[in-house]
Coordinates of C-alpha atoms and ligand atoms in Angstrom, one line a residue:
Chain A
M1 CA 25.2 10.1 21.0
L2 CA 25.3 10.7 16.4
K3 CA 28.7 10.5 14.5
L4 CA 29.4 10.7 10.6
E5 CA 32.3 9.4 9.9
N6 CA 33.7 10.8 7.0
V7 CA 30.4 9.5 5.3
H8 CA 30.0 10.2 0.9
K9 CA 27.4 10.4 -1.8
A10 CA 26.9 11.2 -5.6
F11 CA 24.5 10.7 -7.7
G12 CA 26.3 10.4 -10.7
G13 CA 28.3 12.8 -11.5
V14 CA 26.6 14.9 -8.8
I15 CA 28.4 14.9 -5.6
A16 CA 25.4 15.7 -2.7
V17 CA 27.5 15.0 0.6
D18 CA 30.8 15.3 0.8
H19 CA 33.1 13.5 3.2
V20 CA 31.0 14.4 5.9
T21 CA 32.2 14.6 9.7
L22 CA 30.2 16.0 11.9
D23 CA 29.1 14.5 15.4
F24 CA 26.0 15.2 17.8
A25 CA 26.8 15.0 21.9
P26 CA 23.6 13.1 23.3
G27 CA 21.0 15.5 23.5
S28 CA 22.1 18.3 21.8
L29 CA 19.3 20.3 19.9
S30 CA 21.0 21.5 16.4
A31 CA 20.0 23.0 13.5
I32 CA 21.9 21.6 9.8
I33 CA 21.5 24.7 7.3
G34 CA 22.7 25.7 3.6
P35 CA 21.3 26.4 0.4
N36 CA 19.2 25.1 -2.0
G37 CA 20.6 21.5 -3.3
A38 CA 23.2 22.1 -0.3
G39 CA 22.5 18.1 0.9
K40 CA 20.8 18.7 3.4
T41 CA 18.2 16.6 2.8
T42 CA 20.5 13.9 1.5
L43 CA 22.4 13.9 5.0
F44 CA 19.2 13.3 6.7
N45 CA 18.5 10.4 4.4
L46 CA 21.8 8.9 4.8
I47 CA 21.4 9.1 8.9
S48 CA 18.1 7.6 8.3
G49 CA 18.3 4.4 6.1
R50 CA 16.5 5.7 3.4
I51 CA 19.7 5.4 1.0
K52 CA 23.2 4.3 1.5
P53 CA 26.3 6.0 1.9
D54 CA 29.2 5.1 -1.1
G55 CA 31.3 5.6 2.1
G56 CA 32.0 6.3 5.8
R57 CA 30.1 5.4 8.3
V58 CA 27.5 6.7 10.1
V59 CA 27.6 5.1 14.1
L60 CA 24.9 6.1 16.4
D61 CA 25.8 4.4 20.3
G62 CA 28.7 2.7 18.8
E63 CA 27.3 0.9 16.2
D64 CA 27.8 2.0 11.9
I65 CA 24.7 2.0 11.1
A66 CA 25.5 3.0 8.2
G67 CA 23.8 0.4 5.5
V68 CA 21.1 -1.2 7.5
H69 CA 17.7 -0.9 6.5
A70 CA 15.4 1.9 7.1
T71 CA 13.0 0.2 9.1
E72 CA 16.4 -1.3 11.9
I73 CA 17.2 1.9 12.1
V74 CA 14.0 2.8 13.0
R75 CA 14.2 0.5 16.0
R76 CA 16.9 0.9 17.3
G77 CA 16.4 4.9 17.8
I78 CA 16.0 7.1 15.1
G79 CA 12.6 9.1 13.9
R80 CA 12.5 11.1 11.3
A81 CA 9.8 14.6 9.3
F82 CA 10.2 14.8 5.9
Q83 CA 10.1 18.1 4.2
V84 CA 7.3 17.4 1.9
A85 CA 4.9 16.4 5.0
S86 CA 4.9 12.7 4.4
I87 CA 1.2 11.4 5.9
F88 CA -1.7 8.6 5.8
P89 CA -3.9 10.6 3.7
T90 CA -7.5 8.4 3.8
L91 CA -6.4 7.6 8.0
T92 CA -7.7 10.0 10.3
V93 CA -5.0 11.5 12.4
S94 CA -6.0 9.3 15.2
E95 CA -5.5 6.2 13.3
A96 CA -2.4 6.8 11.6
L97 CA -1.2 8.1 15.0
T98 CA -2.4 4.6 16.6
G99 CA -0.9 2.6 13.6
A100 CA 2.2 4.3 14.6
V101 CA 2.2 3.8 17.9
L102 CA 1.0 -0.3 17.0
S103 CA 3.6 -0.6 15.1
H104 CA 6.5 0.8 17.6
R105 CA 5.0 -1.9 20.7
R106 CA 5.8 -4.1 17.6
R107 CA 2.0 -5.3 17.3
T108 CA 1.1 -4.5 13.8
L109 CA 1.6 -8.3 13.2
T110 CA -1.2 -9.1 15.3
L111 CA -3.6 -10.4 13.1
A112 CA -6.6 -11.2 15.5
G113 CA -8.8 -8.9 15.8
R114 CA -8.5 -8.3 19.9
F115 CA -6.2 -5.2 20.3
H116 CA -4.0 -4.9 22.9
R117 CA -5.6 -2.0 23.8
S118 CA -4.0 -1.3 27.2
G119 CA -2.7 2.3 27.0
L120 CA -3.4 2.4 23.0
D121 CA -5.6 5.4 22.9
E122 CA -4.2 7.0 26.0
R123 CA -1.2 7.1 23.5
V124 CA -1.9 8.5 20.8
S125 CA -4.2 11.2 23.0
E126 CA -1.1 12.1 24.3
I127 CA 1.0 12.5 21.4
M128 CA -1.7 14.5 19.9
T129 CA -1.5 16.8 23.1
L130 CA 2.2 17.1 22.6
T131 CA 1.4 18.4 19.0
G132 CA -0.8 19.9 19.5
L133 CA -3.4 17.7 16.7
E134 CA -6.4 16.8 18.8
A135 CA -9.3 19.7 17.6
Q136 CA -8.1 17.4 14.3
A137 CA -8.4 13.8 16.0
D138 CA -11.0 12.8 13.1
T139 CA -10.3 14.4 10.0
L140 CA -8.6 12.3 7.1
S141 CA -4.9 13.2 7.4
A142 CA -6.0 14.1 3.4
N143 CA -8.3 17.2 4.7
L144 CA -6.1 18.9 7.1
S145 CA -3.9 22.4 6.4
H146 CA -0.4 22.6 5.2
G147 CA 1.2 23.1 8.9
D148 CA -1.0 20.2 10.4
Q149 CA 0.5 17.7 7.7
K150 CA 3.7 19.0 8.5
L151 CA 2.4 18.7 12.9
L152 CA 1.2 15.3 11.4
D153 CA 4.7 13.9 10.0
I154 CA 6.4 15.2 13.3
A155 CA 3.6 13.6 16.0
L156 CA 4.0 10.4 13.9
A157 CA 8.0 10.1 14.1
I158 CA 7.3 11.1 18.0
A159 CA 5.1 7.8 18.7
L160 CA 8.4 6.1 17.9
E161 CA 9.5 7.4 21.1
P162 CA 12.9 8.2 19.2
K163 CA 16.3 8.7 20.4
L164 CA 17.0 10.9 18.0
L165 CA 14.6 13.3 15.9
L166 CA 15.5 14.1 12.2
L167 CA 13.7 17.3 11.1
D168 CA 13.5 18.1 7.2
E169 CA 12.4 22.1 7.3
P170 CA 9.5 21.5 9.9
T171 CA 8.6 25.3 8.7
A172 CA 8.5 24.7 5.0
G173 CA 5.5 26.3 4.0
M174 CA 4.0 28.0 6.7
G175 CA 3.7 32.0 7.1
P176 CA 5.6 33.9 9.9
D177 CA 3.1 33.4 12.5
E178 CA 2.6 29.9 12.1
R179 CA 6.2 29.4 11.8
W180 CA 7.0 30.3 15.6
L181 CA 3.8 28.5 16.2
M182 CA 5.7 25.3 14.8
I183 CA 9.3 25.7 16.4
E184 CA 7.5 26.7 19.5
R185 CA 6.4 22.7 19.2
V186 CA 9.4 22.0 18.0
Q187 CA 11.7 23.0 21.0
A188 CA 9.0 22.0 23.8
L189 CA 9.0 18.1 22.4
W190 CA 12.5 18.6 22.5
R191 CA 12.1 19.9 25.9
T192 CA 9.8 17.2 27.3
G193 CA 10.8 14.3 25.4
G194 CA 14.9 13.5 26.1
M195 CA 16.3 13.7 22.8
T196 CA 18.6 14.4 20.6
L197 CA 16.9 17.4 18.0
I198 CA 19.0 18.1 14.5
F199 CA 16.6 19.9 12.3
I200 CA 17.8 21.4 8.8
E201 CA 15.8 24.7 8.6
H202 CA 15.8 27.5 6.2
D203 CA 14.5 30.9 8.7
M204 CA 17.8 31.9 10.3
D205 CA 15.6 33.3 12.4
I206 CA 14.6 31.2 13.7
V207 CA 18.1 28.7 13.6
F208 CA 19.1 31.8 15.1
K209 CA 17.0 31.7 18.2
I210 CA 16.1 27.9 19.6
A211 CA 19.0 26.5 17.5
Q212 CA 22.6 25.4 20.0
T213 CA 24.7 24.5 17.4
I214 CA 24.7 24.9 13.7
R215 CA 26.3 23.3 10.9
V216 CA 26.8 24.9 7.5
L217 CA 26.1 22.4 4.3
K218 CA 27.3 24.0 0.6
Y219 CA 27.9 21.4 -2.1
G220 CA 27.4 18.6 -0.1
A221 CA 30.5 19.7 2.5
V222 CA 30.3 21.1 6.1
L223 CA 31.3 24.6 5.3
A224 CA 31.9 25.8 9.8
E225 CA 29.7 24.3 12.5
G226 CA 30.1 26.1 16.1
P227 CA 27.0 28.1 18.0
P228 CA 24.8 30.8 16.6
A229 CA 27.4 33.1 17.7
A230 CA 30.6 32.4 16.1
I231 CA 28.4 31.3 13.0
R232 CA 27.2 34.4 12.4
E233 CA 30.5 36.1 13.0
N234 CA 31.6 33.2 10.3
P235 CA 33.1 34.9 7.1
E236 CA 33.0 31.9 5.2
V237 CA 29.5 31.3 5.8
I238 CA 28.7 35.1 5.2
E239 CA 29.3 35.2 2.6
A240 CA 28.5 32.0 0.9
Y241 CA 25.5 32.3 3.1
L242 CA 23.9 35.2 4.9
G243 CA 25.8 37.5 2.0
A244 CA 22.0 38.0 2.1
P245 CA 19.5 39.0 3.9
A246 CA 16.9 35.6 5.3
E247 CA 14.2 36.1 3.8
E248 CA 15.8 35.7 0.1
T249 CA 17.9 33.1 1.1
A250 CA 14.4 31.4 2.3
S251 CA 12.6 28.8 0.4
Chain B
M1 CA -14.1 -4.1 22.3
K2 CA -12.4 -5.2 19.3
H3 CA -13.6 -8.7 20.5
E4 CA -17.4 -7.2 21.5
T5 CA -17.4 -6.5 17.3
F6 CA -16.1 -9.9 17.0
L7 CA -19.3 -11.3 18.5
K8 CA -21.8 -9.0 16.9
D9 CA -20.1 -10.0 13.3
V10 CA -20.7 -13.7 14.4
A11 CA -24.0 -13.0 15.5
I12 CA -24.6 -11.7 12.5
G13 CA -23.2 -14.2 10.5
I14 CA -25.4 -17.3 12.6
G15 CA -28.4 -14.9 11.2
V16 CA -27.6 -14.6 7.6
V17 CA -26.7 -18.5 7.2
L18 CA -30.4 -19.4 9.5
L19 CA -32.1 -16.9 6.9
L20 CA -30.5 -18.6 3.6
A21 CA -31.1 -21.7 4.9
L22 CA -35.0 -20.6 5.6
L23 CA -34.7 -19.1 1.4
F24 CA -33.4 -21.9 0.2
Q25 CA -37.1 -23.7 1.8
V26 CA -39.6 -21.4 0.8
I27 CA -37.7 -20.6 -3.0
T28 CA -37.4 -23.3 -4.0
D29 CA -36.4 -22.4 -8.2
P30 CA -33.1 -24.3 -8.0
G31 CA -31.4 -21.0 -10.3
I32 CA -32.1 -18.8 -7.3
H33 CA -30.2 -21.5 -4.8
D34 CA -26.8 -21.3 -7.4
L35 CA -27.7 -17.9 -8.0
I36 CA -26.5 -17.9 -4.3
I37 CA -23.7 -20.6 -4.2
K38 CA -22.3 -19.3 -7.0
T39 CA -21.9 -15.6 -5.1
C40 CA -21.1 -16.9 -2.2
I41 CA -18.1 -19.0 -4.3
F42 CA -17.7 -15.8 -6.3
G43 CA -18.1 -13.3 -3.5
L44 CA -14.9 -14.8 -1.1
F45 CA -13.1 -15.3 -4.1
A46 CA -13.4 -11.6 -4.6
L47 CA -13.0 -10.7 -1.2
S48 CA -9.8 -12.3 -0.8
L49 CA -8.3 -10.8 -3.8
N50 CA -9.9 -7.2 -2.2
L51 CA -7.1 -7.5 0.7
L52 CA -5.1 -6.9 -1.9
V53 CA -6.9 -4.2 -3.9
G54 CA -8.7 -2.6 -1.6
Y55 CA -6.9 -2.7 1.3
L56 CA -2.9 -3.4 0.1
G57 CA -2.9 -1.3 -2.8
L58 CA -1.3 -4.1 -4.6
V59 CA -3.4 -5.3 -8.1
A60 CA -3.0 -8.7 -8.7
F61 CA -3.7 -10.6 -11.9
G62 CA -3.1 -13.8 -11.2
H63 CA -5.7 -14.2 -7.8
A64 CA -7.1 -17.5 -9.8
T65 CA -3.8 -19.4 -8.9
G66 CA -5.0 -20.0 -5.1
F67 CA -8.5 -20.3 -6.2
A68 CA -7.2 -23.3 -8.9
T69 CA -5.1 -24.3 -6.6
G70 CA -7.3 -25.3 -4.1
A71 CA -9.9 -27.1 -6.5
Y72 CA -6.9 -28.7 -8.6
V73 CA -5.5 -30.6 -4.7
F74 CA -9.1 -31.5 -3.0
G75 CA -10.4 -33.0 -6.1
L76 CA -7.7 -35.4 -6.7
L77 CA -7.9 -35.5 -3.3
M78 CA -11.2 -36.7 -3.5
Q79 CA -10.6 -38.7 -6.2
T80 CA -8.5 -41.1 -4.7
G81 CA -11.7 -42.3 -2.4
T82 CA -9.9 -42.1 1.0
W83 CA -10.2 -38.8 1.7
T84 CA -12.6 -37.2 4.1
I85 CA -14.0 -33.6 2.9
P86 CA -12.8 -31.5 5.6
A87 CA -8.8 -33.2 5.1
A88 CA -9.2 -32.7 1.8
M89 CA -10.4 -29.1 2.3
G90 CA -7.7 -28.1 5.0
V91 CA -5.0 -30.2 2.5
A92 CA -5.9 -27.8 -0.9
V93 CA -6.1 -24.7 1.0
V94 CA -2.6 -24.9 2.9
A95 CA -1.0 -26.6 -0.7
A96 CA -2.9 -23.3 -2.1
A97 CA -0.8 -21.2 1.2
A98 CA 2.1 -22.6 0.0
L99 CA 2.6 -22.2 -3.3
A100 CA 1.2 -18.9 -2.5
A101 CA 4.0 -18.2 -0.4
V102 CA 7.3 -19.4 -3.0
I103 CA 5.3 -17.5 -5.6
G104 CA 4.1 -14.4 -3.5
A105 CA 8.5 -14.4 -2.5
F106 CA 9.0 -13.4 -5.7
C107 CA 5.8 -11.6 -7.2
I108 CA 6.7 -9.3 -4.3
R109 CA 9.9 -7.8 -5.7
A110 CA 8.5 -6.3 -8.3
R111 CA 6.2 -2.8 -8.1
E112 CA 2.4 -2.0 -9.0
I113 CA 2.4 -3.8 -12.5
Y114 CA 5.5 -5.5 -12.8
F115 CA 4.1 -7.4 -9.8
A116 CA 0.3 -7.6 -11.3
F117 CA 1.8 -9.3 -14.1
L118 CA 4.2 -11.7 -12.5
T119 CA 1.3 -12.7 -10.1
L120 CA -0.5 -13.4 -14.0
A121 CA 3.0 -15.4 -15.4
F122 CA 2.7 -17.9 -12.9
Q123 CA -0.9 -17.9 -13.0
M124 CA 0.1 -19.1 -17.3
I125 CA 2.5 -21.6 -15.9
L126 CA 0.2 -23.3 -13.4
Y127 CA -2.4 -23.1 -16.7
S128 CA 0.1 -25.3 -18.6
A129 CA 0.9 -27.6 -16.5
I130 CA -2.2 -28.7 -16.2
I131 CA -3.0 -28.9 -19.5
S132 CA 0.0 -31.0 -20.0
F133 CA 0.3 -33.2 -17.1
V134 CA -2.6 -35.3 -18.5
S135 CA -2.2 -38.5 -16.6
L136 CA -3.0 -36.7 -13.2
T137 CA -5.0 -33.6 -14.1
G138 CA -6.8 -35.2 -17.7
G139 CA -5.1 -32.0 -19.4
D140 CA -7.6 -30.1 -21.0
Q141 CA -10.9 -32.2 -20.3
G142 CA -10.5 -31.1 -16.5
L143 CA -10.4 -34.1 -13.7
M144 CA -13.9 -36.0 -15.3
G145 CA -16.0 -38.7 -13.8
G146 CA -16.7 -37.2 -10.3
Y147 CA -15.3 -38.6 -6.9
P148 CA -17.6 -39.8 -3.8
K149 CA -18.6 -37.2 -1.2
P150 CA -17.8 -39.3 2.1
P151 CA -21.0 -37.4 4.8
F152 CA -18.9 -36.2 7.8
L153 CA -20.1 -34.7 10.9
G154 CA -23.9 -35.8 9.4
I155 CA -23.8 -33.0 6.3
D156 CA -23.5 -35.6 3.4
L157 CA -22.3 -33.2 0.5
S158 CA -24.6 -35.3 -2.5
R159 CA -27.3 -33.7 -1.3
P160 CA -28.5 -29.8 -2.3
F161 CA -29.4 -28.7 0.5
D162 CA -26.1 -29.8 3.0
Y163 CA -24.3 -28.6 -0.1
Y164 CA -26.0 -25.2 -0.5
L165 CA -25.7 -24.5 4.3
F166 CA -21.8 -25.4 3.1
V167 CA -20.6 -23.5 0.9
C168 CA -23.4 -20.1 2.3
G169 CA -21.7 -21.2 6.4
V170 CA -17.7 -21.6 5.3
T171 CA -18.5 -18.7 3.2
V172 CA -19.9 -16.7 6.2
I173 CA -16.6 -18.2 8.2
C174 CA -13.8 -17.0 5.8
V175 CA -15.3 -13.4 5.9
I176 CA -15.5 -12.8 10.0
L177 CA -12.1 -14.4 10.0
L178 CA -10.8 -11.5 6.5
R179 CA -12.8 -8.4 8.5
Q180 CA -11.0 -9.8 11.6
V181 CA -8.0 -9.4 9.4
I182 CA -8.8 -6.3 8.8
Q183 CA -9.6 -5.0 11.5
S184 CA -6.2 -6.2 13.4
P185 CA -3.8 -4.0 13.5
F186 CA -2.2 -6.0 11.2
G187 CA -4.9 -4.6 9.0
Y188 CA -4.2 -1.3 10.0
A189 CA -0.9 -1.6 8.7
L190 CA -1.7 -3.0 5.4
R191 CA -4.0 1.1 5.3
M192 CA -0.7 2.7 5.7
I193 CA 1.4 0.3 3.1
R194 CA -1.1 1.1 1.2
D195 CA -1.3 5.1 2.0
N196 CA 2.1 5.5 2.1
H197 CA 4.5 3.1 1.9
E198 CA 7.5 4.7 1.4
R199 CA 6.4 6.4 5.3
S200 CA 5.4 3.2 6.6
Y201 CA 9.3 2.0 6.5
F202 CA 10.1 4.9 8.4
L203 CA 7.2 3.7 11.4
G204 CA 9.8 0.6 11.1
I205 CA 6.4 -1.6 9.3
Q206 CA 8.8 -4.2 6.9
V207 CA 6.3 -3.3 3.9
K208 CA 7.4 -6.5 2.3
L209 CA 6.4 -8.8 4.1
Y210 CA 3.4 -7.2 5.2
Q211 CA 2.3 -7.9 1.6
W212 CA 3.1 -10.9 1.2
I213 CA 1.6 -12.5 3.9
A214 CA -1.7 -10.8 2.9
F215 CA -0.7 -12.2 -0.4
V216 CA -0.2 -15.5 1.3
I217 CA -4.0 -15.2 3.3
A218 CA -6.0 -13.8 -0.4
S219 CA -4.3 -17.0 -1.5
A220 CA -5.5 -19.0 1.5
L221 CA -9.4 -17.7 1.2
A222 CA -9.5 -18.4 -2.6
A223 CA -8.2 -21.9 -2.7
V224 CA -11.2 -21.5 0.3
S225 CA -13.7 -20.7 -2.8
G226 CA -12.2 -23.0 -4.9
V227 CA -12.9 -25.8 -3.3
M228 CA -16.7 -25.4 -3.4
M229 CA -16.7 -24.9 -6.4
S230 CA -14.9 -28.0 -7.2
L231 CA -18.2 -29.5 -4.6
F232 CA -20.6 -27.6 -7.3
V233 CA -19.0 -29.8 -10.2
T234 CA -17.3 -32.3 -8.6
G235 CA -13.9 -32.4 -10.6
A236 CA -11.7 -29.5 -11.6
F237 CA -10.9 -27.5 -14.4
P238 CA -8.4 -25.7 -16.4
N239 CA -10.3 -22.5 -17.2
F240 CA -10.3 -22.5 -12.9
A241 CA -6.5 -21.6 -14.0
Y242 CA -6.9 -18.8 -17.4
W243 CA -5.7 -15.3 -17.4
S244 CA -10.1 -15.2 -17.5
M245 CA -10.5 -16.2 -14.5
S246 CA -8.1 -13.5 -12.3
A247 CA -10.2 -11.2 -14.4
E248 CA -13.5 -12.1 -12.9
P249 CA -12.6 -11.3 -8.8
L250 CA -11.3 -8.0 -10.5
F251 CA -14.7 -7.3 -12.2
M252 CA -16.3 -8.1 -9.0
I253 CA -14.4 -5.6 -6.9
L254 CA -14.9 -2.7 -10.0
L255 CA -18.9 -3.4 -9.6
G256 CA -18.9 -3.6 -6.0
G257 CA -16.4 -1.2 -5.0
M258 CA -13.5 -1.7 -2.9
Q259 CA -14.0 0.6 -0.7
T260 CA -16.5 -1.5 1.6
F261 CA -15.2 -4.4 2.8
L262 CA -18.8 -6.1 1.8
G263 CA -18.3 -4.5 -2.0
P264 CA -16.9 -7.0 -3.6
L265 CA -19.1 -9.3 -2.7
L266 CA -22.6 -7.8 -3.6
G267 CA -20.2 -7.2 -7.3
A268 CA -20.1 -10.8 -7.2
F269 CA -24.3 -10.7 -7.0
I270 CA -24.5 -8.9 -10.1
L271 CA -22.5 -10.2 -12.3
Q272 CA -23.6 -13.5 -11.4
L273 CA -27.5 -12.1 -12.1
L274 CA -26.2 -10.5 -14.8
N275 CA -24.5 -14.0 -16.5
D276 CA -27.6 -15.7 -15.4
L277 CA -30.2 -13.0 -17.0
V278 CA -28.4 -12.6 -20.0
T279 CA -27.2 -15.1 -21.2
E280 CA -30.9 -15.9 -21.0
H281 CA -32.3 -13.7 -23.7
T282 CA -29.0 -13.3 -25.5
R283 CA -25.6 -13.8 -27.1
Y284 CA -24.5 -11.1 -26.8
Y285 CA -22.8 -11.6 -22.4
G286 CA -20.0 -9.8 -23.6
L287 CA -20.6 -7.0 -25.2
V288 CA -23.6 -6.2 -22.3
L289 CA -21.1 -7.0 -19.0
G290 CA -18.6 -4.1 -21.0
L291 CA -20.8 -2.0 -21.3
V292 CA -21.8 -2.0 -17.5
I293 CA -18.5 -2.1 -16.7
L294 CA -18.2 1.9 -18.7
F295 CA -21.3 2.8 -16.9
F296 CA -19.9 1.9 -13.6
I297 CA -16.6 2.9 -14.3
L298 CA -17.4 6.3 -16.3
G299 CA -20.5 6.6 -15.1
L300 CA -20.1 5.6 -11.3
R301 CA -16.4 6.1 -11.4
R302 CA -17.2 3.9 -8.0
G303 CA -18.1 0.3 -7.0
L304 CA -22.1 0.1 -6.0
L305 CA -21.7 -0.2 -2.2
D306 CA -18.6 2.6 -2.4
V307 CA -21.8 4.6 -3.8
V308 CA -24.4 3.5 -1.3
W309 CA -21.8 4.2 1.2
D310 CA -21.3 7.6 0.7
K311 CA -24.1 8.2 0.7
V312 CA -24.9 7.2 4.3
S313 CA -22.1 8.9 5.4
D314 CA -22.9 11.9 3.8
R315 CA -26.4 11.9 5.6
R316 CA -25.2 11.1 8.6
R317 CA -22.4 14.2 8.6
K318 CA -25.5 16.8 8.5
A319 CA -27.3 14.8 10.8
G320 CA -24.2 16.3 12.5
T321 CA -22.3 13.3 13.4
V322 CA -18.8 14.5 13.6
R323 CA -16.7 12.5 12.3
P324 CA -16.4 12.3 7.9
A325 CA -16.6 9.0 6.8
S326 CA -13.5 6.2 5.8
P327 CA -15.2 3.4 4.8
V328 CA -11.9 2.3 4.5
T329 CA -12.1 0.3 6.5
G330 CA -15.4 -1.4 6.7
D331 CA -16.0 -0.9 9.9
A332 CA -18.3 1.7 11.6
E333 CA -18.3 0.8 14.8
A334 CA -14.6 1.5 14.6
R335 CA -14.8 4.9 13.3
E336 CA -18.2 5.6 15.4
R337 CA -15.9 4.7 18.5
S338 CA -12.6 7.4 17.7
Ligands
ATP1 N1 18.0 10.3 -5.3 C1 18.5 11.7 -6.0 N2 19.1 11.1 -6.9 C2 19.5 11.9 -8.3 N3 19.7 13.7 -7.5 C3 19.9 13.9 -5.6 C4 18.6 12.3 -5.2 N4 18.9 13.3 -4.1 C5 19.2 14.4 -4.0 N5 19.6 14.4 -5.3 C6 20.3 15.7 -5.9 O1 21.4 15.7 -4.3 C7 21.9 17.6 -4.1 C8 21.4 17.1 -2.9 O2 20.4 17.0 -2.7 P1 19.4 18.2 -1.0 O3 17.8 17.2 -1.4 O4 20.2 16.6 -0.1 O5 19.6 19.3 -0.7 P2 18.8 19.9 0.0 O6 19.7 20.2 0.6 O7 18.0 19.0 0.8 O8 18.3 21.3 -0.9 P3 16.8 21.8 -0.2 O9 17.1 23.2 1.0 O10 16.6 22.2 -1.6 O11 16.1 21.2 -0.1 C9 21.2 18.0 -5.3 O12 22.0 18.8 -6.6 C10 19.8 17.0 -5.8 O13 19.4 17.6 -6.9
MG2 MG1 15.6 19.6 1.3

């Protein structure tokens, strides 16, 4: 479904993503791990069109989308959430999701006051149920707890009904209990949504528990890839990344 | 649901116009009539700018471009003596929108403060053009000598009451249209862009396109106020395109409030009232205006209607209404519904 071929990106002298070639199977759930600054977020930025690669191809369902504008990539079915929750502070949860659903339905250029509300509120509450935000429907996004802001960020992406969902550290900054709750939600979303999901995660317990495939990045290059069992045994990975206990490598 | 709020707006609008008509008959002081006329003209001007400032987070320093274009195109057409008022008005507004489409395409590329100053740069170009093309525009004298105001649909704008009612009616219609835009899905997208344009891109919203459309709409509405101003002075003057003309609606937004839909209209009223009262008693209008603005910015930290709105919603919240107020929509209905 998504293939990266020799994707390369440097910022000045810093090589953030170094000739990466990866293949993500349709419907798969995979994790990207790697130390701070390994280029994980940059990889997501390249896939989602936030930045353009210096070289290489990003192939989505047979089409090269490298250099295509972010809004167009969204239309082609890639949704993403951010490492730092990216939300709309003055909108309530339901308002923000309404906006996202309207955008997905390509209705946001409608100037006349009449909403095509058919199924709109239903869809919005459906997304809130899926992500567990029902109770916060009327809360201003800025007033949400950290965890709920991360959830809202994901919910916004879900509103686009993406084929491919990119989650950048969905559990960042959460306590242990909250983490597992979040990851269960993410897993449930993936199961029910029938989408391909790639997530970046620092917590090794989580990664090994839920990912089907793991890609390890280091200095922008792919150090290893494979199922959890193989990654756990991989001496290079152990040396580069897992040498220290998971708690210490988590940021 | 939205359709109902539209009908409600229309009903309120008709009520307001009738009330203002009655006021004209009851209070015969032409000074008051002029105050209301100017509040309408500048209120619409400020409201149109607030579509950009308040709802899109895009501050423009050159909003008078639309205002002046509307006034001059209208004035020039009327001076030919062959145009009807509605036709000239239509052309003036379309001309201003077309100009805004071109200017906007350039300005939208720039970010924030650069955008603000680019719009001002274009306005200064328009100003010099007006000053230079003396044969067409009358240069710094402006469009002098007046023009005929042929009656249409039984409305004779050379009669004070007709003109008064025309200004009130046109303003109310534009305000209702603007409210529709703000409450539409497009208006939703504008607020998302204001809050977080980066995230908006990743929800498939073409940020620049939306900013451009909003810019054109705002300029077209500014042109409507320019046309009404031209009718007020039966001409057009280069100060319509001077930079200070763009500062005025910004002051009005500051004074009245940018978070509440009608805030800028209240701001226009305050500024006009201040203008009338202060110039009557002292020559130091600028000083008084400066102090008032200082008070609002340092003392209240927001516009008057925003303060009032916050108080009202505070009380409502205490009274048990669940939802914390988000005054940005200016849409109490939608708030209660959701
Ligand atoms: N826009 C940018 N401009 C300059 N350098 C950048 C930019 N984005 C990323 N980098 C650099 O690229 C490298 C990879 O950064 P990236 O954010 O992709 O790492 P990461 O793996 O997501 O790290 P973390 O786990 O801390 O989130 C870093 O050295 C970073 O400083
Ligand atoms: Mg990162």
